[in-house]
Coordinates of C-alpha atoms in Angstrom, one line a residue:
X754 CA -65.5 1.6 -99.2
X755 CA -63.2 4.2 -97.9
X756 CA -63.6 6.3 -95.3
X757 CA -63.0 4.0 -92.2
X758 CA -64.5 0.9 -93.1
X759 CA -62.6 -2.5 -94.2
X760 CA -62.8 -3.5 -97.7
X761 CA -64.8 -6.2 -98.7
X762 CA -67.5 -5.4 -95.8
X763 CA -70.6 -3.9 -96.6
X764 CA -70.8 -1.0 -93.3
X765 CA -74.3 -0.8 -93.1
X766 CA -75.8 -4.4 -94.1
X767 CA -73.1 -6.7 -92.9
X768 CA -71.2 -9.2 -95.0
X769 CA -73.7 -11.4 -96.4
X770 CA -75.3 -10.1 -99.2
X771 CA -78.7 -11.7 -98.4
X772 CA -78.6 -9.1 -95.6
X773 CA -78.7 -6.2 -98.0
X774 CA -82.5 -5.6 -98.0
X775 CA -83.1 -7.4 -94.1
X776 CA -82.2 -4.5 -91.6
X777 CA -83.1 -7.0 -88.9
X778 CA -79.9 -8.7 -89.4
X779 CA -77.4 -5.5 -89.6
X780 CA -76.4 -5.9 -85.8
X781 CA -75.2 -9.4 -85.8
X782 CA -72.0 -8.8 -87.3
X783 CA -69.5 -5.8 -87.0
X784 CA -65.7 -5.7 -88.4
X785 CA -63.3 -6.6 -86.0
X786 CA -60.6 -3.7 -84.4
X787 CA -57.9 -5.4 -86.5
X788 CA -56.9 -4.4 -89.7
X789 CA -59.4 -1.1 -89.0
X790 CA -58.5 1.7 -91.3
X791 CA -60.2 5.3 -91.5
X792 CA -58.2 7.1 -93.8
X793 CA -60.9 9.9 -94.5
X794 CA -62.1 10.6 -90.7
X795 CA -57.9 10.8 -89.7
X796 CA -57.7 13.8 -92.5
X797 CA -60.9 15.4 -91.5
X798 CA -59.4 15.7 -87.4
X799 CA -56.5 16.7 -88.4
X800 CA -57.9 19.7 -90.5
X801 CA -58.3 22.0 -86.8
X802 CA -61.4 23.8 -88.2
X803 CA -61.7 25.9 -85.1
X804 CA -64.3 28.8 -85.2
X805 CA -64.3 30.3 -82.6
X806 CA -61.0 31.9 -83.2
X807 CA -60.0 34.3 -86.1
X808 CA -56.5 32.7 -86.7
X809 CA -57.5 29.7 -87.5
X810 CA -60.9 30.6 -90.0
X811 CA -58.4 29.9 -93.1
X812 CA -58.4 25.9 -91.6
X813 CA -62.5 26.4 -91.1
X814 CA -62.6 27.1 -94.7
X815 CA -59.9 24.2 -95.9
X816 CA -62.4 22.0 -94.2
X817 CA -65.1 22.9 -95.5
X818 CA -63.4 22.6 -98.8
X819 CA -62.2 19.3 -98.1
X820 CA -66.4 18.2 -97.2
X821 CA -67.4 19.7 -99.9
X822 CA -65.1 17.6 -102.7
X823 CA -65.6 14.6 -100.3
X824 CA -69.7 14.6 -100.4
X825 CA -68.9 15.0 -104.2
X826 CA -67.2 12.0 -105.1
X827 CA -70.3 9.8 -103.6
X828 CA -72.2 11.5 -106.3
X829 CA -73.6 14.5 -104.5
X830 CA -74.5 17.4 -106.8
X831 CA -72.7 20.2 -104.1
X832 CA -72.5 23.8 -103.8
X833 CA -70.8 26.2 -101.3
X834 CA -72.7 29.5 -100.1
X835 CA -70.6 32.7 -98.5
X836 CA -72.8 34.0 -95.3
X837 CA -71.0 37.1 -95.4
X838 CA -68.6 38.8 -93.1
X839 CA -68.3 38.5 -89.2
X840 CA -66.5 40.7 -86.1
X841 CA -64.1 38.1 -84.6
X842 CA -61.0 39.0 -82.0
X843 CA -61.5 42.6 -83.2
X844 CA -61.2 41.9 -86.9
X845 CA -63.6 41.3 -90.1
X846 CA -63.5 37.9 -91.2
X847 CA -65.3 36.1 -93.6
X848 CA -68.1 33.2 -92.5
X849 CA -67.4 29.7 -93.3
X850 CA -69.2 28.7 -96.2
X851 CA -72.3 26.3 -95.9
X852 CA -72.1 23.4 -98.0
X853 CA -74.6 21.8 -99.4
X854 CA -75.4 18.6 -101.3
X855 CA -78.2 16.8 -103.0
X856 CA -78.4 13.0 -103.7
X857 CA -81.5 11.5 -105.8
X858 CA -84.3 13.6 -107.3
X859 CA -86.8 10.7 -107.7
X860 CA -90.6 12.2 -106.7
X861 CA -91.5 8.8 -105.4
X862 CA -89.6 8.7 -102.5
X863 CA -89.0 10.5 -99.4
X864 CA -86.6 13.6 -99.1
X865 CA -84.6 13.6 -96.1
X866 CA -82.7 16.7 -95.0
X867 CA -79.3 15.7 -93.4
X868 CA -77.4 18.4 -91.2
X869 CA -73.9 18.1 -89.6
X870 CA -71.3 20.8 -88.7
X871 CA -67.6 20.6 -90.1
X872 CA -66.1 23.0 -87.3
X873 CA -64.7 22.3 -83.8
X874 CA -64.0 23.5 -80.2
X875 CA -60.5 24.3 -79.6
X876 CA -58.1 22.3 -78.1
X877 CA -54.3 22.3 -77.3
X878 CA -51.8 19.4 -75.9
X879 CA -51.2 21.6 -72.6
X880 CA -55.4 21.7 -72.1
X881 CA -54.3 18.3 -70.9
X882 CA -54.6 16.1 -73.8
X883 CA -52.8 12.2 -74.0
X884 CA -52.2 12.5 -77.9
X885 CA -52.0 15.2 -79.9
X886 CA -55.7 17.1 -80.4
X887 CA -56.0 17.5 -84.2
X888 CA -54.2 13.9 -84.9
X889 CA -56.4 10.8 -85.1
X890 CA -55.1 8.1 -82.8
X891 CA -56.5 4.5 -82.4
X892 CA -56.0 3.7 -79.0
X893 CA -56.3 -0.2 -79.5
X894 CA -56.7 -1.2 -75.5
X895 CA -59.5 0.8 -75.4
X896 CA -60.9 0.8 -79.1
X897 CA -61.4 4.1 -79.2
X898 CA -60.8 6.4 -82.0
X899 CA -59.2 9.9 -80.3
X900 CA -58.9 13.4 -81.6
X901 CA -60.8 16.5 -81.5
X902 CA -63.9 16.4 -83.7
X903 CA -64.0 12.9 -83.6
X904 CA -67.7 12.5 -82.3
X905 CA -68.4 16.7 -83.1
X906 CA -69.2 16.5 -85.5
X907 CA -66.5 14.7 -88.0
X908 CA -67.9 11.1 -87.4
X909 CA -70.7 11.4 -87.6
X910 CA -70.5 13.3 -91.0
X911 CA -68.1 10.7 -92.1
X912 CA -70.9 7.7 -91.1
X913 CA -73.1 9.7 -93.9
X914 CA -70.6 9.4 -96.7
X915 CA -69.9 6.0 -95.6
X916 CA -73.3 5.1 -96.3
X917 CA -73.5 6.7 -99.9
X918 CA -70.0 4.9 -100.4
X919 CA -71.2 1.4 -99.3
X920 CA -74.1 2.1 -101.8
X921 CA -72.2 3.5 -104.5
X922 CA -69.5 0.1 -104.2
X923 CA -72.3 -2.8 -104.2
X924 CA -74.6 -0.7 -106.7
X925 CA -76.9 0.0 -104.6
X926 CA -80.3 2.6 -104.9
X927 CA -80.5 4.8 -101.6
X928 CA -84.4 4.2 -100.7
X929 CA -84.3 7.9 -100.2
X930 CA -83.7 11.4 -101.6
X931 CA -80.8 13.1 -99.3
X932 CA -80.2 16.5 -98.7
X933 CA -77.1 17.7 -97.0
X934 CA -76.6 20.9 -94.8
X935 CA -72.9 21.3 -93.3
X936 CA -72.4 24.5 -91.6
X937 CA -68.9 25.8 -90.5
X938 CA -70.2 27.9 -87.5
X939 CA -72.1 25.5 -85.1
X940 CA -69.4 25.7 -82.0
X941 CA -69.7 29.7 -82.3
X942 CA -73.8 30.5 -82.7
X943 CA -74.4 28.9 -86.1
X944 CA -74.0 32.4 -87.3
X945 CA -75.8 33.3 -90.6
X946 CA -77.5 29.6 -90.7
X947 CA -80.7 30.6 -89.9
X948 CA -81.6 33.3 -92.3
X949 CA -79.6 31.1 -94.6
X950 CA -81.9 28.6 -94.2
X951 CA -85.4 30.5 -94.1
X952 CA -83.7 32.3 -97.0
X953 CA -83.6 29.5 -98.9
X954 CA -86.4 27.4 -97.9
X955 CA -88.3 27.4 -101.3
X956 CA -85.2 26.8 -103.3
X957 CA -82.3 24.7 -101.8
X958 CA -84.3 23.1 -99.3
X959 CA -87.8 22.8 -101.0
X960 CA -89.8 19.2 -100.5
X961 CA -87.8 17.9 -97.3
X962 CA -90.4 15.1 -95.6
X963 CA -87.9 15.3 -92.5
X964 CA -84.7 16.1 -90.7
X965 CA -81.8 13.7 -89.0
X966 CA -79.3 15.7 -87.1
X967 CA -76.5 13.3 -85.8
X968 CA -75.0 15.8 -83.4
X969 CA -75.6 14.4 -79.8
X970 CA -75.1 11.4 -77.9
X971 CA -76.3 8.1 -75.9
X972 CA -77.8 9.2 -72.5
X973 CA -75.2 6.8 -70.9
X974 CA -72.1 4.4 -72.0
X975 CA -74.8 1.3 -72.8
X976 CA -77.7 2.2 -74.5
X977 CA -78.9 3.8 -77.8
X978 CA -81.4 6.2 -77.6
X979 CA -83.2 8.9 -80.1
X980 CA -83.4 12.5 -78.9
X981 CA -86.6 14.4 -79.5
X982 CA -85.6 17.3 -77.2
X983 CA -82.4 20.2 -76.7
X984 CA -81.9 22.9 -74.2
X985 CA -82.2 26.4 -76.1
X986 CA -79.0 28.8 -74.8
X987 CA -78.6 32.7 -73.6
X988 CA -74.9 33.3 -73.8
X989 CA -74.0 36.5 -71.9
X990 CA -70.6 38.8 -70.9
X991 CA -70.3 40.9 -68.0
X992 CA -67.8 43.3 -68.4
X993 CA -66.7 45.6 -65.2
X994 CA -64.3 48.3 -66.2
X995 CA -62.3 50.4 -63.5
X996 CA -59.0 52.4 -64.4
X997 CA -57.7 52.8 -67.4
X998 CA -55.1 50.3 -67.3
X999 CA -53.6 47.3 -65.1
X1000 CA -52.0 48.8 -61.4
X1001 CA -50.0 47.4 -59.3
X1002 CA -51.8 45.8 -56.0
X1003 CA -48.7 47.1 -54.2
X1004 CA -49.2 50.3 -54.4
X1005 CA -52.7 50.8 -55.1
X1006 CA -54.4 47.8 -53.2
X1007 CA -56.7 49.8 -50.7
X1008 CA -57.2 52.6 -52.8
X1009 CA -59.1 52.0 -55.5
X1010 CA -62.8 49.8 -56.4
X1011 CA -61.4 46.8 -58.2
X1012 CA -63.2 45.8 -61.5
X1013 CA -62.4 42.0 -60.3
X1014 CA -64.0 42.4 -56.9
X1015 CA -67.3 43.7 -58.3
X1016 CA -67.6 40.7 -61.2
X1017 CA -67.0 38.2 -58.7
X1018 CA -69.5 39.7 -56.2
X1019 CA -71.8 39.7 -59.4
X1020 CA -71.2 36.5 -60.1
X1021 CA -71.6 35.0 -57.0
X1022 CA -76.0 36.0 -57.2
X1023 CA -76.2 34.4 -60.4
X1024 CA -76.3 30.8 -59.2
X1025 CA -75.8 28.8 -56.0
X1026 CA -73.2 26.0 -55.5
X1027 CA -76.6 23.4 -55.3
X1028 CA -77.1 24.5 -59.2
X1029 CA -80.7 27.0 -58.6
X1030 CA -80.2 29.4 -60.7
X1031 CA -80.9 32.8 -58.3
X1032 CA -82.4 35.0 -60.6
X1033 CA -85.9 35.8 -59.8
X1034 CA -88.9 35.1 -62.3
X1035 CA -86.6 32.8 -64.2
X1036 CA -88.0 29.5 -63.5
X1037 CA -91.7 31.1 -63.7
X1038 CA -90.8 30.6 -67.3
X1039 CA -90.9 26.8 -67.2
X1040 CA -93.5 24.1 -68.1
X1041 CA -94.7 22.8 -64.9
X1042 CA -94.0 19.1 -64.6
X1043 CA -96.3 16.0 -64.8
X1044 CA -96.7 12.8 -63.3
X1045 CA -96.8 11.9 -66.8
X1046 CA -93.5 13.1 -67.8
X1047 CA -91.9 12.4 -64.1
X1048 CA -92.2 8.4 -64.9
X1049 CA -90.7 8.7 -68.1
X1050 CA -87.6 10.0 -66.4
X1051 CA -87.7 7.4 -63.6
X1052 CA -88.4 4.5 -66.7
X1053 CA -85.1 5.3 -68.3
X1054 CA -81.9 3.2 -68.3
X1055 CA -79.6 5.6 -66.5
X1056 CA -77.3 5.5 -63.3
X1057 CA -75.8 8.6 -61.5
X1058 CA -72.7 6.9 -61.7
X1059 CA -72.8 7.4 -65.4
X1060 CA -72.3 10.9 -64.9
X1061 CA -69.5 9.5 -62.4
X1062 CA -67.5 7.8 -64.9
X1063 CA -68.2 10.7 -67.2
X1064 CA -66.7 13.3 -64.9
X1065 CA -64.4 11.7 -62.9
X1066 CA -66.0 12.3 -60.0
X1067 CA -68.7 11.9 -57.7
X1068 CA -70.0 15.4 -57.7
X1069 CA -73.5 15.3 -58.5
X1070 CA -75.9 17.6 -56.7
X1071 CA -78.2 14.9 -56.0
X1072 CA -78.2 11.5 -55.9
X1073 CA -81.5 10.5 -57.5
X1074 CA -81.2 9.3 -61.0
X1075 CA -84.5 11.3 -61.5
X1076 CA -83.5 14.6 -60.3
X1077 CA -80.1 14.6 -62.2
X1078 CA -82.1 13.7 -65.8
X1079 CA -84.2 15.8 -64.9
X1080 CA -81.4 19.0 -64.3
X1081 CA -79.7 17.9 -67.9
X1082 CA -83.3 17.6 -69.6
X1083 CA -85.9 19.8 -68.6
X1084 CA -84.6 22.7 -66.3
X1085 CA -82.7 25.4 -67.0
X1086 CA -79.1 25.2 -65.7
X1087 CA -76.8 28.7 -65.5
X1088 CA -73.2 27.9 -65.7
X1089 CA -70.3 30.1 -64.9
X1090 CA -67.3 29.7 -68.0
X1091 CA -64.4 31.9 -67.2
X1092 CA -63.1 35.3 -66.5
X1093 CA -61.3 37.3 -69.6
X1094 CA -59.0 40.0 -68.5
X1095 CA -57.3 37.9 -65.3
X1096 CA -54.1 36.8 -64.9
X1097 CA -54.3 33.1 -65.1
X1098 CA -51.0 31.8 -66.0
X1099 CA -48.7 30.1 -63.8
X1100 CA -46.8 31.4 -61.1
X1101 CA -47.7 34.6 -59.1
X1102 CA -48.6 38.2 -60.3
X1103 CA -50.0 41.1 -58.2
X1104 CA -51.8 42.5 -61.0
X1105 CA -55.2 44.4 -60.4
X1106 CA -56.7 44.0 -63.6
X1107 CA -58.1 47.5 -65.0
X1108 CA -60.9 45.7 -66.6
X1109 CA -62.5 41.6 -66.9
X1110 CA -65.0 40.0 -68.4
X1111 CA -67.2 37.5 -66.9
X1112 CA -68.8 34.6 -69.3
X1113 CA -71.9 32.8 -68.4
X1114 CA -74.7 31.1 -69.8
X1115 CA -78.3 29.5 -69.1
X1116 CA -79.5 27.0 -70.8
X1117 CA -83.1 27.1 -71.5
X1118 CA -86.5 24.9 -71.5
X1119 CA -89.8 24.8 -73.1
X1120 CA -91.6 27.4 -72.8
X1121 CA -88.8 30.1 -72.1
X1122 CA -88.3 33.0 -74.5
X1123 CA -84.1 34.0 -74.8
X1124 CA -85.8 37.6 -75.0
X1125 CA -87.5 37.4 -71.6
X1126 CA -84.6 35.7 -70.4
X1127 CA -82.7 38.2 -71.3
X1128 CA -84.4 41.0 -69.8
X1129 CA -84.8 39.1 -66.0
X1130 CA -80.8 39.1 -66.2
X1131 CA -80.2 42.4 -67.0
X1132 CA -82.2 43.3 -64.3
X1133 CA -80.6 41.8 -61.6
X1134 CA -77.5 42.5 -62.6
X1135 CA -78.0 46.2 -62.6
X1136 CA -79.9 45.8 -59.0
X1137 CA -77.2 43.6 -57.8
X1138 CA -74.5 46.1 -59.5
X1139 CA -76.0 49.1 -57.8
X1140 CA -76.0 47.4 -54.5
X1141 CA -72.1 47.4 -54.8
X1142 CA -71.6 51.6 -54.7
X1143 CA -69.0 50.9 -56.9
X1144 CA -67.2 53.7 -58.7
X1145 CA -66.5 51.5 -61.9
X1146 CA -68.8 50.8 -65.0
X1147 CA -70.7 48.1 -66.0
X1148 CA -71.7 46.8 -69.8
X1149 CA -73.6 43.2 -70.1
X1150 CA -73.7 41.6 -73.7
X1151 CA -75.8 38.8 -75.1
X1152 CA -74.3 36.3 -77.4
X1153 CA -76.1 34.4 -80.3
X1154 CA -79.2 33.1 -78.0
X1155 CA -81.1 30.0 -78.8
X1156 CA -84.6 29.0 -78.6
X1157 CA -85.1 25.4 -76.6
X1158 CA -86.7 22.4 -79.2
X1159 CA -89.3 19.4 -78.6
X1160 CA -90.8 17.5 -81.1
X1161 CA -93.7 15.1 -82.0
X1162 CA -92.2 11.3 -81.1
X1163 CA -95.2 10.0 -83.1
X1164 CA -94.6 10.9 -86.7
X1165 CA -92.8 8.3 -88.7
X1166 CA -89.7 9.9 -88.7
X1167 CA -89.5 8.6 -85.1
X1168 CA -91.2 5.2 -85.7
X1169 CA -88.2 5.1 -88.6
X1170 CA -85.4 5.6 -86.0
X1171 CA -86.8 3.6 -83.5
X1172 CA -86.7 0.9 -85.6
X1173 CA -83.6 1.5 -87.3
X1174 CA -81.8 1.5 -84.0
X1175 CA -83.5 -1.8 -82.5
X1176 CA -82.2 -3.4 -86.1
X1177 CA -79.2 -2.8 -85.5
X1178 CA -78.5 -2.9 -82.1
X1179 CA -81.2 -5.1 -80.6
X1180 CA -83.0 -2.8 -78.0
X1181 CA -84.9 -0.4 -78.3
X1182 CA -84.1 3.1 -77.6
X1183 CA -85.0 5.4 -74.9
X1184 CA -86.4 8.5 -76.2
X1185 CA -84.4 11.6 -74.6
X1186 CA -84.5 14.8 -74.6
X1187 CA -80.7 16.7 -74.7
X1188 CA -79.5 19.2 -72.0
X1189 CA -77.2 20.8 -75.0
X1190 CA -78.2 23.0 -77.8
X1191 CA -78.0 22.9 -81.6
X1192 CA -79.1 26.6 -82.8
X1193 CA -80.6 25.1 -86.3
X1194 CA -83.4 22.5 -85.1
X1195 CA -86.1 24.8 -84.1
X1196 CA -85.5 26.9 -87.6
X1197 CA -85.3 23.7 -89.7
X1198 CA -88.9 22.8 -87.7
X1199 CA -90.6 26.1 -88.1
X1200 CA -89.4 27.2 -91.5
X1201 CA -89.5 23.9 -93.2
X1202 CA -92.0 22.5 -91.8
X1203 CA -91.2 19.3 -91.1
X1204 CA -90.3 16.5 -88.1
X1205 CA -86.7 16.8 -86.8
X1206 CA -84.6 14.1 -85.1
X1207 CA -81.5 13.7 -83.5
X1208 CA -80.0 9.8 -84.1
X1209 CA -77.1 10.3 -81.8
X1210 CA -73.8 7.6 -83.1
X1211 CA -71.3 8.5 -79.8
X1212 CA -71.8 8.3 -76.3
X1213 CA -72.1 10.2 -73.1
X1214 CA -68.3 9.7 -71.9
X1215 CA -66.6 10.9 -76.0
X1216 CA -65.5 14.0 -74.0
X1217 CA -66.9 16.4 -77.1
X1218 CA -66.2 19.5 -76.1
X1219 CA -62.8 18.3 -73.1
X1220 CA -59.6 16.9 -73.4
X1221 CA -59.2 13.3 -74.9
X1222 CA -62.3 13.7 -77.4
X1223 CA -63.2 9.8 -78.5
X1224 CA -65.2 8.0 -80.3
X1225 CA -65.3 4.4 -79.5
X1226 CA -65.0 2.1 -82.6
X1227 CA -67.7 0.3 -82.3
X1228 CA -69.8 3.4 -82.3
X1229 CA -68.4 4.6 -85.8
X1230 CA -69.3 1.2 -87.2
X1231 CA -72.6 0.1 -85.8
X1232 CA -73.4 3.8 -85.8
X1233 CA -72.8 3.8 -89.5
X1234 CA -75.2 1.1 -89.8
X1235 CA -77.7 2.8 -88.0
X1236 CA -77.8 6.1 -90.6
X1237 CA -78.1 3.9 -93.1
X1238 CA -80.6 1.6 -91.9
X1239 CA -82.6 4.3 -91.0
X1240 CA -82.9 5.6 -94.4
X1241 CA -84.6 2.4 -95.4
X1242 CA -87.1 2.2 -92.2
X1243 CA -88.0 6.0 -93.3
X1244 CA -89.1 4.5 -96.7
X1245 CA -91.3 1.6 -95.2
X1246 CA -92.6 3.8 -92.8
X1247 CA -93.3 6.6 -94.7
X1248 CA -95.0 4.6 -97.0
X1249 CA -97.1 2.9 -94.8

């Protein structure tokens, strides 16, 4: 089958046909690096669907295109739906199209709603990159697979229609009904996705049993695990605005309140360098913790020096493995992102900036409400603002929040990936919950009421959203496998 895979093996039962219906057996053989071809994943990386800029939304759409044709010839019926227009870099631009497909209509079985996202982060050489960002390199020492969107989220989209394909090839019935939701938006809010969605809950996606997101990753290098938790996310800008254009230090250093003085005072209250976020009554909004809860933290496979090898660093702010899971899981983290407006190119400039913008963003936890959230920043902000008598202004925005997400690790749906993932890679997983966000799970949980999962293929160290994004071979393949053996442990344990 195309797509990545070697002809002649089947990618998600192994090479022995008696295999085909025994799951238990996928894990003990995988094609070997050599003679490794993945055609289809190399054009889907090279496409640089990046949405978060307006220049580059006519590539967000080729991709999509390119999806859309792609789910088609596995024997999807597909359509595209327009979300409208959007204001990006100070112009109107159309939103990417959602695409979405529909495999098997048989009322006996189980309907399985898939989602994946088709657009990327952006990346450049200079960022720091070995190879060439949006070109798909096989780095054969290593066995990694390099190239922005490799692991978010083109491989894992790929390991979908390498399933259908492997069925397609040996004539093969998928034990399930799929449904397929690919959005173009994901790395900038998910824009129009939700009322897309509840929109369209009684039509497109009527009769869906459950939800499989592959979208996030192991907890560590090691060992598989199944995610049954994300951060939700209040994006915010701080903008200070002082004269009405950029002076020279020169000759008016001394003289005037400087817009970049008052963010970085600003800035400085929102979080201290031991990672407590310093706004008051924020953490009044979190679930206390249990003993309970506290052991499943200390019971998972994990070593700070994951996070180590991750970073390149030893920069943790604590060293218990329990604290640090813990901080990515189930607190809320602020992070400071970046200052628009300042001169940050090389060499030396004695600019004063006439007006910046600083970007920062919490990530939340059950039960915080964005709204709430929202409100204890913009009051300390204005008290911390007013403390300044400053003569400049200040204006704080909010960008696309998102609520946090746990689910029910008892319904099949779990029991189903738990199993799928011990079939294939001969432990079982530990059941995480993920200290990123993914806008669309708590919409696709309330509005269509069913059990959502993430089935992570890549690991901790891919580097999704930094320089050098990878995904290691071996994780394309088995993590192939995995999709589609989990399709068929859905249908045993649904029907049980």
């Amino acid at each position: 089958a195309r797509g990545g895979l070697r002809p002649g093996l089947d990618p998600v039962y192994g090479p022995d046909p008696q295999c085909r219906a025994g799951a238990e057996h996928h894990h003990r053989r995988a094609p070997a690096a050599a003679g490794f071809h993945h055609p289809q994943l190399a054009e889907a990386v090279e496409i640089p669907s990046v949405s978060g800029d307006a220049s580059f939304r006519a590539e967000v759409y080729k991709m999509g295109a390119w999806l859309k044709n792609k789910i088609a010839e596995v024997g999807c019926d597909v359509s595209s739906h327009d979300l409208g227009m959007q204001t990006l870099d100070g112009q109107e631009v159309q939103l990417p199209p959602v695409i979405v497909g529909e495999y098997g209509r048989d009322p006996s079985k189980k309907t399985v709603l898939v989602y994946g996202h088709y657009d990327v982060q952006p990346a450049l050489k200079s960022d720091g990159w070995g190879t060439e960002p949006f070109e798909l390199v096989h780095d054969t020492p290593t066995d990694r697979l390099i190239g922005r969107g490799s692991t978010d989220d083109k491989g894992p989209i790929m390991g979908w229609i390498n399933v259908l394909e492997a069925h397609k090839a040996l004539g093969l019935d998928v034990p399930v009904n799929l449904k397929f939701c690919f959005e173009g938006m994901e790395e900038s809010g998910s824009v129009g996705l939700d009322e897309f969605v509840v929109e369209h809950k009684d039509k497109l996606f009527q009769h869906i049993d459950a939800v499989c997101i592959s979208d996030n990753y192991w907890l560590g290098t090691k060992k598989p695990c199944v995610t049954h938790g994300l951060r939700g996310v209040a994006y915010y800008k701080l903008t200070i605005s002082g004269p009405a254009h950029d002076l020279h230090s020169g000759v008016f250093g001394g003289m005037m309140h400087e817009p970049m003085t008052d963010l970085v005072q600003i800035m400085s209250t929102l979080v201290s360098p031991q990672a407590k976020i310093l706004i008051p009554g924020l953490y009044d909004q979190v679930a206390p913790l249990t003993d309970e809860e506290r052991q499943v933290y200390e019971d998972m496979e994990f070593e700070v020096a994951d996070v180590d090898q991750c970073t390149g660093s030893s920069t943790t702010v604590s060293d218990s493995k329990t604290d640090v899971l813990m901080g990515r899981m189930r607190y809320p983290s602020l992070s400071l992102h970046g200052i628009e407006g300042a001169f940050a190119e090389p060499g030396s400039k004695t600019v004063i900036p006439h007006k910046v913008t600083g970007k920062f963003s919490i990530r939340l936890v059950p039960d915080m409400d964005p709204a709430k959230v929202t409100d204890a920043v913009q009051k300390h902000i204005e008290a911390e603002f007013a403390k300044l008598k400053t003569k400049n202004t200040m204006h704080l925005e909010e960008d696309h929040p998102g609520k946090p997400w746990v689910a029910d690790t008892k319904h099949w749906n779990y029991e189903a990936a738990i199993a799928a993932t011990e079939a294939v890679y001969g432990v079982r997983p530990d059941l995480t919950r993920e200290g990123g966000s993914i806008p669309i799970t708590l919409t696709f949980a309330d509005a269509l009421n069913a059990n959502v999962l993430l089935l992570p293929m890549g690991r901790s160290d891919d580097g999704a959203h930094s320089t050098n994004e990878k995904l290691d071979l071996s994780n394309y393949i088995k993590g192939t496998q995995l999709l589609g053996t989990y399709l068929y442990k859905v249908a045993s344990a649904a029907a049980s």
